[in-house]
Coordinates of C-alpha atoms in Angstrom, one line a residue:
M95 CA 30.9 26.1 -81.1
T96 CA 31.3 28.8 -78.4
A97 CA 28.1 30.5 -77.4
L98 CA 28.0 34.3 -77.5
G99 CA 25.9 36.5 -75.1
A100 CA 25.7 40.0 -73.8
V101 CA 25.1 41.5 -70.4
F102 CA 22.2 43.7 -69.3
R103 CA 24.0 45.7 -66.6
P104 CA 21.9 46.6 -63.5
Q105 CA 23.2 50.2 -63.7
L106 CA 20.4 50.6 -66.1
P107 CA 16.9 51.0 -64.6
P108 CA 14.8 47.9 -64.5
E109 CA 12.2 49.4 -66.9
K110 CA 14.9 49.5 -69.5
L111 CA 15.1 45.7 -69.6
H112 CA 12.1 45.2 -71.8
S113 CA 13.5 47.1 -74.8
V114 CA 16.8 45.4 -74.4
V115 CA 15.2 41.9 -74.3
R116 CA 13.1 42.7 -77.4
A117 CA 16.2 44.0 -79.2
A118 CA 18.1 40.8 -78.2
E119 CA 15.3 38.5 -79.3
G120 CA 14.8 40.3 -82.6
A121 CA 18.5 40.2 -83.4
G122 CA 18.8 36.5 -82.6
L123 CA 21.2 36.9 -79.6
E124 CA 21.9 33.6 -78.1
E125 CA 22.2 34.5 -74.4
L126 CA 21.4 37.6 -72.2
W127 CA 23.0 37.6 -68.8
L128 CA 21.8 39.5 -65.7
W129 CA 23.4 40.4 -62.4
E130 CA 22.1 40.5 -58.8
D131 CA 24.3 43.2 -57.5
C132 CA 23.6 45.1 -54.3
F133 CA 21.7 47.3 -54.3
L134 CA 20.5 47.4 -57.8
E135 CA 18.2 44.7 -59.2
S136 CA 17.0 41.2 -58.4
G137 CA 18.4 38.5 -60.5
I138 CA 15.4 36.2 -60.3
A139 CA 12.7 38.9 -60.9
S140 CA 14.7 40.3 -63.9
A141 CA 15.2 36.8 -65.3
S142 CA 11.5 35.9 -65.0
A143 CA 10.5 39.1 -66.9
A144 CA 13.2 38.6 -69.6
L145 CA 12.1 35.0 -70.2
A146 CA 8.4 35.9 -70.3
W147 CA 9.1 38.7 -72.8
S148 CA 11.0 36.4 -75.2
E149 CA 10.5 33.0 -76.8
R150 CA 13.9 31.8 -77.8
L151 CA 16.5 33.9 -75.8
R152 CA 18.4 32.0 -73.2
V153 CA 18.8 34.0 -69.9
G154 CA 21.6 33.6 -67.4
V155 CA 22.0 35.1 -63.9
G156 CA 25.5 35.5 -62.8
L157 CA 25.5 35.6 -59.9
L158 CA 23.1 35.1 -57.1
P159 CA 25.0 35.9 -53.8
V160 CA 24.5 32.9 -51.5
P161 CA 24.9 34.9 -48.2
L162 CA 21.7 36.8 -49.1
R163 CA 19.7 33.6 -49.9
N164 CA 18.3 30.7 -48.1
V165 CA 19.1 27.7 -50.3
A166 CA 15.6 26.3 -50.2
L167 CA 14.2 29.6 -51.6
T168 CA 16.9 29.9 -54.2
T169 CA 16.2 26.3 -55.4
M170 CA 12.5 26.8 -55.4
E171 CA 12.9 29.9 -57.6
A172 CA 15.4 28.0 -59.9
A173 CA 13.0 25.0 -60.2
T174 CA 10.1 27.3 -61.1
L175 CA 12.1 29.0 -63.8
H176 CA 13.3 25.7 -65.3
R177 CA 9.8 24.3 -65.4
L178 CA 8.3 27.5 -66.9
F179 CA 11.1 28.0 -69.4
P180 CA 12.8 24.7 -70.0
G181 CA 16.2 24.8 -71.6
R182 CA 16.4 28.6 -71.5
V183 CA 17.7 29.3 -68.0
T184 CA 21.3 29.3 -66.5
L185 CA 21.8 30.2 -62.9
G186 CA 25.1 30.9 -61.1
V187 CA 25.7 31.4 -57.4
G188 CA 28.7 32.9 -55.7
H189 CA 30.2 34.5 -52.6
G190 CA 28.9 37.9 -53.2
V191 CA 30.9 41.1 -52.6
Q192 CA 31.9 40.8 -49.0
D193 CA 31.5 44.6 -48.2
W194 CA 27.9 44.4 -49.5
M195 CA 27.3 41.3 -47.5
G196 CA 28.5 43.1 -44.4
Q197 CA 26.2 46.0 -45.1
V198 CA 23.2 43.7 -44.8
G199 CA 24.4 41.7 -41.9
A200 CA 24.9 38.6 -44.1
R201 CA 28.7 38.3 -44.1
V202 CA 29.9 34.9 -42.9
E203 CA 33.2 33.8 -41.4
S204 CA 33.8 31.1 -44.1
P205 CA 32.4 32.1 -47.5
M206 CA 34.0 28.9 -48.9
A207 CA 32.1 26.6 -46.5
L208 CA 28.9 28.4 -47.2
L209 CA 29.3 28.2 -51.0
R210 CA 30.1 24.5 -50.8
E211 CA 27.1 23.7 -48.6
H212 CA 24.8 25.8 -50.8
L213 CA 26.0 24.1 -54.0
D214 CA 25.7 20.6 -52.5
A215 CA 22.2 21.3 -51.2
M216 CA 20.9 23.1 -54.3
R217 CA 22.2 20.5 -56.8
A218 CA 20.7 17.6 -54.7
L219 CA 17.3 19.3 -54.5
L220 CA 17.3 20.0 -58.2
R221 CA 17.9 16.3 -58.8
G222 CA 14.7 15.7 -57.0
E223 CA 16.3 14.3 -53.8
R224 CA 15.0 14.6 -50.3
V225 CA 17.7 16.4 -48.3
T226 CA 18.7 16.6 -44.7
I227 CA 21.8 18.7 -44.0
R228 CA 23.3 19.8 -40.8
G229 CA 26.0 22.1 -42.1
R230 CA 27.8 25.0 -40.7
Y231 CA 25.5 27.4 -42.5
V232 CA 23.0 25.3 -44.5
Q233 CA 20.3 23.6 -42.4
L234 CA 17.7 21.4 -44.1
D235 CA 15.4 18.9 -42.4
D236 CA 13.8 16.4 -44.7
V237 CA 13.3 18.9 -47.6
A238 CA 12.3 18.0 -51.1
L239 CA 10.8 20.1 -54.0
D240 CA 7.2 19.3 -54.7
W241 CA 7.8 20.6 -58.3
P242 CA 11.3 19.7 -59.2
P243 CA 12.6 20.4 -62.7
A244 CA 12.9 17.8 -65.4
T245 CA 16.1 15.8 -65.0
D246 CA 16.1 14.1 -68.4
P247 CA 18.6 14.2 -70.0
A248 CA 20.3 15.8 -66.9
P249 CA 19.4 18.0 -63.9
P250 CA 19.7 21.7 -64.5
A251 CA 23.2 23.0 -64.1
V252 CA 24.2 25.2 -61.2
L253 CA 27.3 27.3 -62.0
A254 CA 29.6 29.0 -59.4
G255 CA 31.3 32.3 -59.7
A256 CA 35.0 32.1 -58.8
R257 CA 38.1 34.1 -59.0
G258 CA 40.7 32.9 -56.5
P259 CA 42.4 29.5 -56.6
R260 CA 40.4 28.0 -53.7
S261 CA 37.1 29.1 -55.2
L262 CA 38.1 27.8 -58.7
R263 CA 39.0 24.4 -57.3
L264 CA 35.7 24.4 -55.3
A265 CA 33.8 25.2 -58.5
G266 CA 35.4 22.2 -60.2
E267 CA 34.5 20.0 -57.3
A268 CA 31.0 21.1 -56.4
A269 CA 29.4 23.0 -59.3
D270 CA 28.3 22.1 -62.8
G271 CA 30.1 25.1 -64.3
T272 CA 32.1 28.2 -63.6
V273 CA 31.5 31.9 -64.3
L274 CA 34.7 34.1 -64.7
D275 CA 34.3 37.8 -64.4
A276 CA 35.6 40.4 -66.8
N277 CA 38.7 41.0 -64.6
T278 CA 40.1 37.7 -66.1
D279 CA 42.4 38.0 -69.1
R280 CA 43.2 35.1 -71.5
A281 CA 46.1 33.8 -69.4
G282 CA 43.8 34.0 -66.4
V283 CA 41.2 31.9 -68.2
R284 CA 43.8 29.2 -68.9
R285 CA 45.0 29.2 -65.3
A286 CA 41.4 29.0 -64.1
M287 CA 40.8 26.0 -66.3
E288 CA 43.8 24.2 -64.7
L289 CA 42.4 24.9 -61.2
I290 CA 38.9 23.9 -62.1
E291 CA 40.3 20.6 -63.5
E292 CA 42.3 20.1 -60.3
G293 CA 39.0 20.3 -58.4
R294 CA 37.2 18.0 -60.8
A295 CA 40.0 15.4 -60.5
A296 CA 39.9 15.6 -56.7
A297 CA 36.2 14.9 -56.8
G298 CA 36.4 12.2 -59.5
R299 CA 34.1 14.1 -61.8
T300 CA 34.0 13.4 -65.5
D301 CA 30.7 15.1 -66.4
R302 CA 30.5 18.3 -68.5
H303 CA 31.6 21.5 -66.8
Q304 CA 30.4 24.7 -68.5
V305 CA 32.8 27.7 -68.4
T306 CA 31.3 31.2 -69.0
V307 CA 33.6 34.2 -69.3
Y308 CA 32.6 37.8 -69.3
L309 CA 34.6 40.0 -71.8
L310 CA 34.5 43.7 -71.4
A311 CA 33.7 45.3 -74.8
A312 CA 33.1 48.7 -76.2
T313 CA 32.4 49.8 -79.8
G314 CA 31.7 53.1 -81.5
P315 CA 33.7 56.3 -81.9
D316 CA 34.6 56.7 -78.2
A317 CA 35.1 53.0 -77.5
A318 CA 38.8 53.2 -76.4
E319 CA 38.1 56.0 -74.0
R320 CA 35.2 54.3 -72.4
L321 CA 37.1 51.0 -72.1
A322 CA 40.0 52.8 -70.4
A323 CA 37.7 54.5 -68.0
E324 CA 36.0 51.2 -67.1
R325 CA 39.4 49.6 -66.4
R326 CA 40.3 52.4 -64.1
R327 CA 36.9 52.1 -62.3
E328 CA 37.7 48.4 -61.7
G329 CA 41.1 49.3 -60.2
H330 CA 43.3 48.4 -63.2
D331 CA 45.7 50.4 -65.3
A332 CA 43.9 52.0 -68.3
D333 CA 46.2 50.0 -70.6
A334 CA 45.6 46.7 -68.9
D335 CA 45.1 43.7 -71.2
L336 CA 41.4 43.4 -70.2
G337 CA 38.6 43.7 -72.7
V338 CA 38.4 45.0 -76.2
A339 CA 37.5 48.2 -77.9
G340 CA 36.8 48.5 -81.6
D341 CA 34.7 47.2 -84.5
A342 CA 33.1 43.8 -84.9
E343 CA 36.2 42.3 -86.3
A344 CA 38.3 43.4 -83.3
V345 CA 35.7 42.1 -80.9
A346 CA 35.3 38.8 -82.7
R347 CA 39.1 38.3 -82.5
A348 CA 39.0 38.9 -78.8
V349 CA 36.1 36.5 -78.3
A350 CA 37.9 33.8 -80.3
G351 CA 40.9 34.2 -78.1
V352 CA 38.9 33.7 -74.9
A353 CA 37.2 30.7 -76.5
E354 CA 40.6 29.2 -77.4
A355 CA 41.6 29.7 -73.8
G356 CA 38.7 27.4 -72.7
A357 CA 35.4 29.4 -72.6
D358 CA 32.3 27.6 -73.6
T359 CA 30.3 30.8 -73.5
V360 CA 31.7 34.3 -73.9
V361 CA 29.5 37.1 -72.7
L362 CA 30.2 40.6 -73.9
Q363 CA 30.0 43.1 -71.0
P364 CA 29.3 46.7 -72.1
T365 CA 30.8 49.5 -70.1
A366 CA 28.7 51.0 -67.4
D367 CA 28.2 54.1 -69.5
E368 CA 27.3 52.3 -72.7
P369 CA 25.1 54.8 -74.6
D370 CA 23.0 52.4 -76.6
P371 CA 22.2 49.1 -74.7
E372 CA 19.8 48.0 -77.4
G373 CA 22.4 48.7 -80.1
F374 CA 25.0 46.8 -78.1
V375 CA 23.0 43.5 -78.1
R376 CA 22.2 44.0 -81.8
F377 CA 25.9 44.5 -82.5
T378 CA 26.8 41.4 -80.6
A379 CA 24.3 39.2 -82.5
E380 CA 24.3 40.7 -85.9
A381 CA 27.9 42.0 -86.3
V382 CA 30.1 39.9 -84.1
R383 CA 28.4 36.5 -84.1
P384 CA 28.7 35.9 -87.9
L385 CA 32.4 36.5 -87.7
L386 CA 32.9 33.6 -85.3
G387 CA 31.9 30.8 -87.7

């Protein structure tokens, strides 16, 4: 069964997170996803709070931009979360928005090389290995976690955000899953799945690969107008086949379509001007989820 989640967008102030988490937990939402966008909110700090304020809710961070982060620190934070809240954490890493990376002096010549090195090192450290790497960007000398996460039945998954063909193949080769953003329509999900599988085949991988897809969604009396405005903000035509506006049945049909295209998890992404964030997570859990079977 496809998992269903919702996004807490960092355009909301950090202090708003508590009420959204409590609404999500109370409504039985499966997953709440957070972003680490410049220069809004920290993914790890927000995830720690959300996990502490809930008992059952799974929390994802998609994505942590690797140019901003030393891999040892990212992995220490990941391991700590996995030990404190076992089974409730999903972390994804990615290239980051290159203009933002340039603003902070972290833009690199080869984002692909950096992401591959970060994924290789992070996954090895989370497996409890002692790691020495002399990479182009990642440098580790005899590093191991003193408090690695549990690896039974498997080490924690590390997902990669990807959009272009090279990044999608890399996600298949070097990550445990892929996060596709809300600019991906159903045909794009299918094409992404093909590219991910090409990468997995090249690496000889047969393990599980989780695919999480964000789906832009709006509901309420002004849903169509807000969705069209969001598309324009993202650089698309207002009538582009991206996202869904309407009632629970319309949203559920769109979720089912993305799931049929290959998503293991569909995460409803509200518009940046969503007027009722708490209501949105309740709508996701209480109105949309029951229609998915």
